[in-house]
Amino acid sequence: MLKKKSIPKVTLTSSSEEETQLCAQRLAGQLVPGDIVLLQGDLGAGKTTFVKGLVKGFKLSSKKVNSPTFVLMNYYKGKLPIYHFDLYRLGNPKELDTLDFDEYFYGQGISLIEWPERLGEHKPKQYYLVEFKHKGEHQRQICISCPLKPQPRSSH
């Protein structure tokens, strides 16, 4: 479905949680250690449902997936570690200064970040962007933008 070097953007319409999760599972097949996925959209747009599909795509159970609104990050252990951030309650990007994001963003796992606009100066240079828009009670438009020129990973 997605090739980093050949398809910079894909837009589709999902009519159910299952379709949203299937889309995410397909994206999971393209991700490699150190990839970062920013998930942008209104409340209830499907971000956490998409994360459930990504987790399934890595052969993990999605039953424990929930939005880490109160704990900032959930960790899903598998062949590749998955770090699921939810920055919704973050008041100021400076609150992130005490966290070592390089360990997560540029390590051996996959980072999934809900509400990435709250990252401020911590926003990574290379990432996948998944945008969600309500198109009806049960329909969502999902737009996935891929990094055009993957950059070498830092060696932290």
Tab-separated table of N, CA, C and O in Angstrom, residues 43-152:
chain	number	residue	atom	x	y	z
A	43	LEU	N	-11.126	15.130	18.863
A	43	LEU	CA	-11.553	14.087	19.792
A	43	LEU	C	-12.551	13.170	19.084
A	43	LEU	O	-13.427	13.638	18.367
A	44	GLY	N	-12.383	11.873	19.270
A	44	GLY	CA	-13.313	10.914	18.680
A	44	GLY	C	-13.150	10.687	17.198
A	44	GLY	O	-13.995	10.051	16.565
A	45	ALA	N	-12.049	11.174	16.626
A	45	ALA	CA	-11.854	11.047	15.173
A	45	ALA	C	-11.331	9.676	14.753
A	45	ALA	O	-11.391	9.334	13.579
A	46	GLY	N	-10.786	8.889	15.688
A	46	GLY	CA	-10.312	7.553	15.341
A	46	GLY	C	-8.837	7.298	15.597
A	46	GLY	O	-8.303	6.271	15.179
A	47	LYS	N	-8.161	8.203	16.285
A	47	LYS	CA	-6.721	8.046	16.517
A	47	LYS	C	-6.399	6.776	17.307
A	47	LYS	O	-5.546	5.992	16.902
A	48	THR	N	-7.085	6.574	18.427
A	48	THR	CA	-6.804	5.397	19.252
A	48	THR	C	-7.247	4.119	18.548
A	48	THR	O	-6.588	3.081	18.653
A	49	THR	N	-8.319	4.169	17.787
A	49	THR	CA	-8.742	3.010	16.990
A	49	THR	C	-7.653	2.652	15.986
A	49	THR	O	-7.336	1.478	15.770
A	50	PHE	N	-7.039	3.664	15.379
A	50	PHE	CA	-5.941	3.449	14.440
A	50	PHE	C	-4.765	2.786	15.159
A	50	PHE	O	-4.149	1.854	14.632
A	51	VAL	N	-4.458	3.256	16.375
A	51	VAL	CA	-3.367	2.652	17.151
A	51	VAL	C	-3.655	1.176	17.410
A	51	VAL	O	-2.753	0.338	17.314
A	52	LYS	N	-4.905	0.836	17.706
A	52	LYS	CA	-5.258	-0.576	17.909
A	52	LYS	C	-4.919	-1.397	16.668
A	52	LYS	O	-4.389	-2.508	16.774
A	53	GLY	N	-5.198	-0.860	15.501
A	53	GLY	CA	-4.868	-1.555	14.259
A	53	GLY	C	-3.369	-1.685	14.053
A	53	GLY	O	-2.885	-2.731	13.617
A	54	LEU	N	-2.609	-0.631	14.371
A	54	LEU	CA	-1.151	-0.710	14.248
A	54	LEU	C	-0.594	-1.790	15.169
A	54	LEU	O	0.263	-2.588	14.766
A	55	VAL	N	-1.095	-1.823	16.398
A	55	VAL	CA	-0.638	-2.827	17.356
A	55	VAL	C	-0.962	-4.230	16.834
A	55	VAL	O	-0.124	-5.136	16.888
A	56	LYS	N	-2.161	-4.427	16.290
A	56	LYS	CA	-2.514	-5.719	15.685
A	56	LYS	C	-1.573	-6.059	14.538
A	56	LYS	O	-1.207	-7.211	14.335
A	57	GLY	N	-1.181	-5.027	13.768
A	57	GLY	CA	-0.275	-5.232	12.650
A	57	GLY	C	1.089	-5.751	13.076
A	57	GLY	O	1.819	-6.343	12.286
A	58	PHE	N	1.434	-5.529	14.342
A	58	PHE	CA	2.692	-6.039	14.898
A	58	PHE	C	2.465	-7.315	15.699
A	58	PHE	O	3.287	-7.702	16.521
A	59	LYS	N	1.304	-7.956	15.466
A	59	LYS	CA	0.967	-9.249	16.074
A	59	LYS	C	0.844	-9.170	17.595
A	59	LYS	O	1.174	-10.111	18.311
A	60	LEU	N	0.378	-8.018	18.097
A	60	LEU	CA	0.139	-7.858	19.522
A	60	LEU	C	-1.359	-7.732	19.761
A	60	LEU	O	-2.109	-7.363	18.863
A	61	SER	N	-1.784	-7.981	20.983
A	61	SER	CA	-3.200	-7.848	21.315
A	61	SER	C	-3.561	-6.378	21.444
A	61	SER	O	-2.859	-5.608	22.109
A	62	SER	N	-4.660	-6.003	20.825
A	62	SER	CA	-5.109	-4.608	20.910
A	62	SER	C	-6.024	-4.385	22.107
A	62	SER	O	-6.469	-3.276	22.355
A	63	LYS	N	-6.293	-5.436	22.886
A	63	LYS	CA	-7.212	-5.318	24.024
A	63	LYS	C	-6.704	-4.365	25.099
A	63	LYS	O	-7.497	-3.765	25.811
A	64	LYS	N	-5.397	-4.229	25.226
A	64	LYS	CA	-4.843	-3.336	26.247
A	64	LYS	C	-4.615	-1.920	25.734
A	64	LYS	O	-4.160	-1.059	26.466
A	65	VAL	N	-4.911	-1.687	24.467
A	65	VAL	CA	-4.689	-0.360	23.884
A	65	VAL	C	-5.796	0.579	24.348
A	65	VAL	O	-6.978	0.308	24.179
A	66	ASN	N	-5.380	1.658	24.969
A	66	ASN	CA	-6.276	2.756	25.291
A	66	ASN	C	-5.479	4.037	25.210
A	66	ASN	O	-4.256	4.014	25.151
A	67	SER	N	-6.168	5.139	25.181
A	67	SER	CA	-5.485	6.413	25.051
A	67	SER	C	-4.811	6.761	26.378
A	67	SER	O	-5.482	6.832	27.407
A	68	PRO	N	-3.505	6.961	26.366
A	68	PRO	CA	-2.779	7.229	27.616
A	68	PRO	C	-2.886	8.688	28.066
A	68	PRO	O	-1.903	9.313	28.437
A	69	THR	N	-4.081	9.225	28.069
A	69	THR	CA	-4.297	10.631	28.376
A	69	THR	C	-3.756	11.019	29.745
A	69	THR	O	-3.191	12.101	29.908
A	70	PHE	N	-3.901	10.176	30.739
A	70	PHE	CA	-3.497	10.547	32.095
A	70	PHE	C	-2.085	10.107	32.451
A	70	PHE	O	-1.520	10.582	33.423
A	71	VAL	N	-1.501	9.197	31.687
A	71	VAL	CA	-0.149	8.720	31.993
A	71	VAL	C	0.874	9.176	30.957
A	71	VAL	O	2.043	8.888	31.095
A	72	LEU	N	0.471	9.847	29.934
A	72	LEU	CA	1.297	10.388	28.856
A	72	LEU	C	1.768	9.343	27.852
A	72	LEU	O	1.781	9.579	26.667
A	73	MET	N	2.150	8.123	28.331
A	73	MET	CA	2.639	7.119	27.393
A	73	MET	C	2.245	5.719	27.851
A	73	MET	O	2.354	5.400	29.028
A	74	ASN	N	1.818	4.900	26.893
A	74	ASN	CA	1.637	3.466	27.108
A	74	ASN	C	2.722	2.746	26.325
A	74	ASN	O	3.108	3.174	25.235
A	75	TYR	N	3.184	1.643	26.878
A	75	TYR	CA	4.220	0.823	26.253
A	75	TYR	C	3.607	-0.527	25.919
A	75	TYR	O	3.019	-1.172	26.788
A	76	TYR	N	3.725	-0.933	24.656
A	76	TYR	CA	3.230	-2.229	24.218
A	76	TYR	C	4.446	-3.062	23.824
A	76	TYR	O	5.163	-2.727	22.878
A	77	LYS	N	4.670	-4.133	24.565
A	77	LYS	CA	5.872	-4.949	24.382
A	77	LYS	C	5.632	-6.030	23.340
A	77	LYS	O	4.650	-6.761	23.399
A	78	GLY	N	6.528	-6.101	22.391
A	78	GLY	CA	6.467	-7.120	21.354
A	78	GLY	C	7.830	-7.250	20.712
A	78	GLY	O	8.842	-6.820	21.275
A	79	LYS	N	7.874	-7.828	19.521
A	79	LYS	CA	9.136	-7.941	18.781
A	79	LYS	C	9.778	-6.567	18.633
A	79	LYS	O	10.976	-6.410	18.770
A	80	LEU	N	8.937	-5.564	18.343
A	80	LEU	CA	9.358	-4.168	18.357
A	80	LEU	C	8.586	-3.466	19.470
A	80	LEU	O	7.372	-3.614	19.551
A	81	PRO	N	9.254	-2.703	20.319
A	81	PRO	CA	8.505	-1.944	21.321
A	81	PRO	C	7.684	-0.851	20.642
A	81	PRO	O	8.128	-0.249	19.661
A	82	ILE	N	6.476	-0.635	21.137
A	82	ILE	CA	5.620	0.421	20.614
A	82	ILE	C	5.347	1.391	21.755
A	82	ILE	O	4.878	0.983	22.829
A	83	TYR	N	5.648	2.664	21.526
A	83	TYR	CA	5.436	3.720	22.505
A	83	TYR	C	4.270	4.579	22.025
A	83	TYR	O	4.355	5.207	20.981
A	84	HIS	N	3.187	4.587	22.793
A	84	HIS	CA	1.965	5.293	22.411
A	84	HIS	C	1.792	6.505	23.327
A	84	HIS	O	1.460	6.359	24.501
A	85	PHE	N	2.030	7.674	22.778
A	85	PHE	CA	1.925	8.928	23.529
A	85	PHE	C	0.583	9.601	23.257
A	85	PHE	O	0.089	9.588	22.136
A	86	ASP	N	0.015	10.225	24.275
A	86	ASP	CA	-1.169	11.067	24.120
A	86	ASP	C	-0.861	12.373	24.845
A	86	ASP	O	-0.743	12.406	26.069
A	87	LEU	N	-0.717	13.429	24.080
A	87	LEU	CA	-0.306	14.723	24.645
A	87	LEU	C	-1.485	15.667	24.865
A	87	LEU	O	-1.285	16.856	25.084
A	88	TYR	N	-2.705	15.142	24.849
A	88	TYR	CA	-3.903	15.974	24.951
A	88	TYR	C	-3.891	16.860	26.195
A	88	TYR	O	-4.231	18.030	26.139
A	89	ARG	N	-3.515	16.336	27.335
A	89	ARG	CA	-3.558	17.084	28.589
A	89	ARG	C	-2.309	17.922	28.846
A	89	ARG	O	-2.204	18.573	29.876
A	90	LEU	N	-1.398	17.887	27.922
A	90	LEU	CA	-0.167	18.652	28.081
A	90	LEU	C	-0.473	20.141	27.942
A	90	LEU	O	-1.024	20.584	26.942
A	91	GLY	N	-0.157	20.917	28.960
A	91	GLY	CA	-0.457	22.341	28.937
A	91	GLY	C	0.563	23.149	28.161
A	91	GLY	O	0.230	24.131	27.506
A	92	ASN	N	1.823	22.736	28.222
A	92	ASN	CA	2.903	23.504	27.632
A	92	ASN	C	3.985	22.532	27.167
A	92	ASN	O	4.376	21.642	27.925
A	93	PRO	N	4.513	22.706	25.939
A	93	PRO	CA	5.573	21.795	25.465
A	93	PRO	C	6.789	21.750	26.392
A	93	PRO	O	7.515	20.764	26.401
A	94	LYS	N	7.003	22.789	27.195
A	94	LYS	CA	8.151	22.796	28.124
A	94	LYS	C	8.045	21.666	29.151
A	94	LYS	O	9.048	21.245	29.711
A	95	GLU	N	6.803	21.179	29.394
A	95	GLU	CA	6.624	20.057	30.316
A	95	GLU	C	7.337	18.816	29.803
A	95	GLU	O	7.627	17.902	30.570
A	96	LEU	N	7.635	18.766	28.508
A	96	LEU	CA	8.312	17.614	27.916
A	96	LEU	C	9.823	17.675	28.074
A	96	LEU	O	10.515	16.687	27.825
A	97	ASP	N	10.347	18.816	28.498
A	97	ASP	CA	11.795	18.980	28.598
A	97	ASP	C	12.450	17.974	29.539
A	97	ASP	O	13.617	17.645	29.385
A	98	THR	N	11.713	17.495	30.528
A	98	THR	CA	12.294	16.557	31.488
A	98	THR	C	12.299	15.119	30.969
A	98	THR	O	12.912	14.254	31.572
A	99	LEU	N	11.620	14.869	29.862
A	99	LEU	CA	11.581	13.517	29.303
A	99	LEU	C	12.654	13.357	28.231
A	99	LEU	O	12.932	14.270	27.477
A	100	ASP	N	13.242	12.188	28.158
A	100	ASP	CA	14.264	11.910	27.143
A	100	ASP	C	13.586	11.287	25.925
A	100	ASP	O	13.526	10.067	25.784
A	101	PHE	N	13.052	12.144	25.048
A	101	PHE	CA	12.325	11.637	23.888
A	101	PHE	C	13.226	10.911	22.909
A	101	PHE	O	12.763	10.037	22.185
A	102	ASP	N	14.498	11.255	22.850
A	102	ASP	CA	15.396	10.570	21.918
A	102	ASP	C	15.387	9.060	22.150
A	102	ASP	O	15.474	8.278	21.211
A	103	GLU	N	15.287	8.658	23.401
A	103	GLU	CA	15.251	7.232	23.735
A	103	GLU	C	14.088	6.536	23.035
A	103	GLU	O	14.206	5.411	22.569
A	104	TYR	N	12.958	7.220	22.942
A	104	TYR	CA	11.779	6.650	22.304
A	104	TYR	C	11.759	6.928	20.806
A	104	TYR	O	11.546	6.044	19.998
A	105	PHE	N	11.963	8.181	20.446
A	105	PHE	CA	11.824	8.596	19.049
A	105	PHE	C	12.868	7.975	18.134
A	105	PHE	O	12.595	7.722	16.979
A	106	TYR	N	14.050	7.780	18.622
A	106	TYR	CA	15.130	7.331	17.741
A	106	TYR	C	15.741	6.010	18.202
A	106	TYR	O	16.846	5.671	17.850
A	107	GLY	N	14.988	5.256	18.973
A	107	GLY	CA	15.455	3.971	19.472
A	107	GLY	C	15.047	2.837	18.555
A	107	GLY	O	14.851	3.007	17.350
A	108	GLN	N	14.848	1.685	19.152
A	108	GLN	CA	14.543	0.474	18.381
A	108	GLN	C	13.053	0.151	18.317
A	108	GLN	O	12.673	-0.928	17.899
A	109	GLY	N	12.219	1.120	18.701
A	109	GLY	CA	10.782	0.891	18.672
A	109	GLY	C	10.085	1.804	17.691
A	109	GLY	O	10.710	2.504	16.898
A	110	ILE	N	8.755	1.781	17.762
A	110	ILE	CA	7.898	2.636	16.953
A	110	ILE	C	7.206	3.599	17.915
A	110	ILE	O	6.661	3.170	18.932
A	111	SER	N	7.239	4.893	17.615
A	111	SER	CA	6.560	5.891	18.449
A	111	SER	C	5.294	6.362	17.756
A	111	SER	O	5.328	6.760	16.589
A	112	LEU	N	4.178	6.310	18.480
A	112	LEU	CA	2.880	6.767	18.000
A	112	LEU	C	2.469	7.940	18.883
A	112	LEU	O	2.419	7.794	20.104
A	113	ILE	N	2.179	9.094	18.287
A	113	ILE	CA	1.944	10.300	19.083
A	113	ILE	C	0.610	10.944	18.715
A	113	ILE	O	0.448	11.459	17.604
A	114	GLU	N	-0.338	10.906	19.668
A	114	GLU	CA	-1.603	11.612	19.502
A	114	GLU	C	-1.417	13.051	19.980
A	114	GLU	O	-0.700	13.297	20.929
A	115	TRP	N	-2.060	13.989	19.318
A	115	TRP	CA	-1.975	15.422	19.601
A	115	TRP	C	-0.537	15.936	19.414
A	115	TRP	O	0.029	16.598	20.279
A	116	PRO	N	0.086	15.662	18.257
A	116	PRO	CA	1.492	16.045	18.026
A	116	PRO	C	1.716	17.558	17.964
A	116	PRO	O	2.846	18.010	18.143
A	117	GLU	N	0.653	18.331	17.742
A	117	GLU	CA	0.825	19.783	17.699
A	117	GLU	C	1.308	20.325	19.044
A	117	GLU	O	1.836	21.436	19.122
A	118	ARG	N	1.221	19.522	20.099
A	118	ARG	CA	1.671	19.948	21.424
A	118	ARG	C	3.147	19.626	21.674
A	118	ARG	O	3.659	19.880	22.753
A	119	LEU	N	3.818	19.059	20.685
A	119	LEU	CA	5.235	18.732	20.839
A	119	LEU	C	6.129	19.967	20.839
A	119	LEU	O	7.225	19.928	21.395
A	120	GLY	N	5.705	21.038	20.185
A	120	GLY	CA	6.542	22.233	20.097
A	120	GLY	C	7.878	21.901	19.466
A	120	GLY	O	7.958	21.235	18.436
A	121	GLU	N	8.958	22.329	20.104
A	121	GLU	CA	10.313	22.116	19.566
A	121	GLU	C	10.751	20.653	19.599
A	121	GLU	O	11.775	20.293	19.020
A	122	HIS	N	9.980	19.809	20.249
A	122	HIS	CA	10.314	18.379	20.306
A	122	HIS	C	9.822	17.617	19.077
A	122	HIS	O	10.075	16.422	18.960
A	123	LYS	N	9.128	18.293	18.173
A	123	LYS	CA	8.597	17.620	16.983
A	123	LYS	C	9.759	17.074	16.154
A	123	LYS	O	10.702	17.794	15.834
A	124	PRO	N	9.714	15.798	15.812
A	124	PRO	CA	10.818	15.199	15.046
A	124	PRO	C	10.865	15.743	13.615
A	124	PRO	O	9.883	16.269	13.104
A	125	LYS	N	12.005	15.582	12.982
A	125	LYS	CA	12.170	16.060	11.597
A	125	LYS	C	11.527	15.109	10.591
A	125	LYS	O	11.015	15.535	9.572
A	126	GLN	N	11.568	13.823	10.849
A	126	GLN	CA	11.027	12.811	9.938
A	126	GLN	C	9.936	12.033	10.650
A	126	GLN	O	10.136	11.567	11.773
A	127	TYR	N	8.791	11.867	9.974
A	127	TYR	CA	7.670	11.148	10.581
A	127	TYR	C	6.611	10.849	9.528
A	127	TYR	O	6.589	11.451	8.460
A	128	TYR	N	5.761	9.912	9.862
A	128	TYR	CA	4.525	9.695	9.124
A	128	TYR	C	3.483	10.588	9.791
A	128	TYR	O	3.450	10.679	11.022
A	129	LEU	N	2.627	11.203	9.002
A	129	LEU	CA	1.533	11.993	9.551
A	129	LEU	C	0.230	11.343	9.127
A	129	LEU	O	-0.010	11.131	7.934
A	130	VAL	N	-0.604	11.000	10.112
A	130	VAL	CA	-1.916	10.424	9.835
A	130	VAL	C	-2.945	11.429	10.354
A	130	VAL	O	-3.005	11.701	11.546
A	131	GLU	N	-3.724	11.995	9.408
A	131	GLU	CA	-4.722	13.001	9.756
A	131	GLU	C	-6.121	12.395	9.641
A	131	GLU	O	-6.424	11.723	8.652
A	132	PHE	N	-6.952	12.671	10.634
A	132	PHE	CA	-8.315	12.144	10.696
A	132	PHE	C	-9.304	13.302	10.627
A	132	PHE	O	-9.158	14.286	11.347
A	133	LYS	N	-10.333	13.143	9.787
A	133	LYS	CA	-11.391	14.146	9.685
A	133	LYS	C	-12.731	13.437	9.693
A	133	LYS	O	-12.917	12.440	8.988
A	134	HIS	N	-13.667	13.965	10.500
A	134	HIS	CA	-15.039	13.439	10.515
A	134	HIS	C	-15.693	13.724	9.175
A	134	HIS	O	-15.637	14.842	8.679
A	135	LYS	N	-16.312	12.714	8.579
A	135	LYS	CA	-17.050	12.882	7.318
A	135	LYS	C	-18.500	12.455	7.479
A	135	LYS	O	-19.225	12.364	6.508
A	136	GLY	N	-18.913	12.176	8.671
A	136	GLY	CA	-20.260	11.705	8.977
A	136	GLY	C	-20.207	10.969	10.292
A	136	GLY	O	-19.133	10.809	10.884
A	137	GLU	N	-21.354	10.525	10.759
A	137	GLU	CA	-21.400	9.856	12.065
A	137	GLU	C	-20.457	8.658	12.145
A	137	GLU	O	-19.800	8.431	13.147
A	138	HIS	N	-20.380	7.889	11.060
A	138	HIS	CA	-19.541	6.681	11.071
A	138	HIS	C	-18.440	6.720	10.019
A	138	HIS	O	-17.785	5.700	9.794
A	139	GLN	N	-18.239	7.844	9.366
A	139	GLN	CA	-17.203	7.924	8.331
A	139	GLN	C	-16.082	8.874	8.748
A	139	GLN	O	-16.332	9.924	9.331
A	140	ARG	N	-14.875	8.456	8.413
A	140	ARG	CA	-13.692	9.268	8.666
A	140	ARG	C	-12.851	9.305	7.398
A	140	ARG	O	-12.699	8.284	6.722
A	141	GLN	N	-12.301	10.448	7.120
A	141	GLN	CA	-11.290	10.544	6.063
A	141	GLN	C	-9.947	10.402	6.762
A	141	GLN	O	-9.683	11.060	7.767
A	142	ILE	N	-9.119	9.530	6.235
A	142	ILE	CA	-7.786	9.291	6.792
A	142	ILE	C	-6.776	9.628	5.713
A	142	ILE	O	-6.819	9.073	4.614
A	143	CYS	N	-5.880	10.533	6.018
A	143	CYS	CA	-4.834	10.942	5.076
A	143	CYS	C	-3.488	10.600	5.695
A	143	CYS	O	-3.159	11.072	6.787
A	144	ILE	N	-2.714	9.765	5.013
A	144	ILE	CA	-1.405	9.334	5.506
A	144	ILE	C	-0.331	9.944	4.620
A	144	ILE	O	-0.301	9.700	3.411
A	145	SER	N	0.545	10.727	5.231
A	145	SER	CA	1.689	11.314	4.525
A	145	SER	C	2.945	10.609	5.011
A	145	SER	O	3.171	10.466	6.212
A	146	CYS	N	3.753	10.174	4.065
A	146	CYS	CA	4.983	9.447	4.380
A	146	CYS	C	6.185	10.374	4.272
A	146	CYS	O	6.171	11.320	3.493
A	147	PRO	N	7.244	10.082	5.024
A	147	PRO	CA	8.476	10.857	4.858
A	147	PRO	C	8.993	10.672	3.429
A	147	PRO	O	9.038	9.552	2.929
A	148	LEU	N	9.327	11.764	2.751
A	148	LEU	CA	9.807	11.669	1.373
A	148	LEU	C	11.239	11.181	1.302
A	148	LEU	O	11.595	10.404	0.432
A	149	LYS	N	12.063	11.678	2.186
A	149	LYS	CA	13.479	11.290	2.169
A	149	LYS	C	13.862	10.815	3.563
A	149	LYS	O	14.270	11.608	4.403
A	150	PRO	N	13.693	9.524	3.811
A	150	PRO	CA	14.077	9.025	5.147
A	150	PRO	C	15.520	9.404	5.454
A	150	PRO	O	16.396	9.293	4.606
A	151	GLN	N	15.739	9.914	6.629
A	151	GLN	CA	17.066	10.355	7.052
A	151	GLN	C	17.707	9.289	7.932
A	151	GLN	O	17.006	8.531	8.586
A	152	PRO	N	19.031	9.264	7.938
A	152	PRO	CA	19.687	8.303	8.833
A	152	PRO	C	19.285	8.574	10.278
A	152	PRO	O	19.104	9.708	10.671
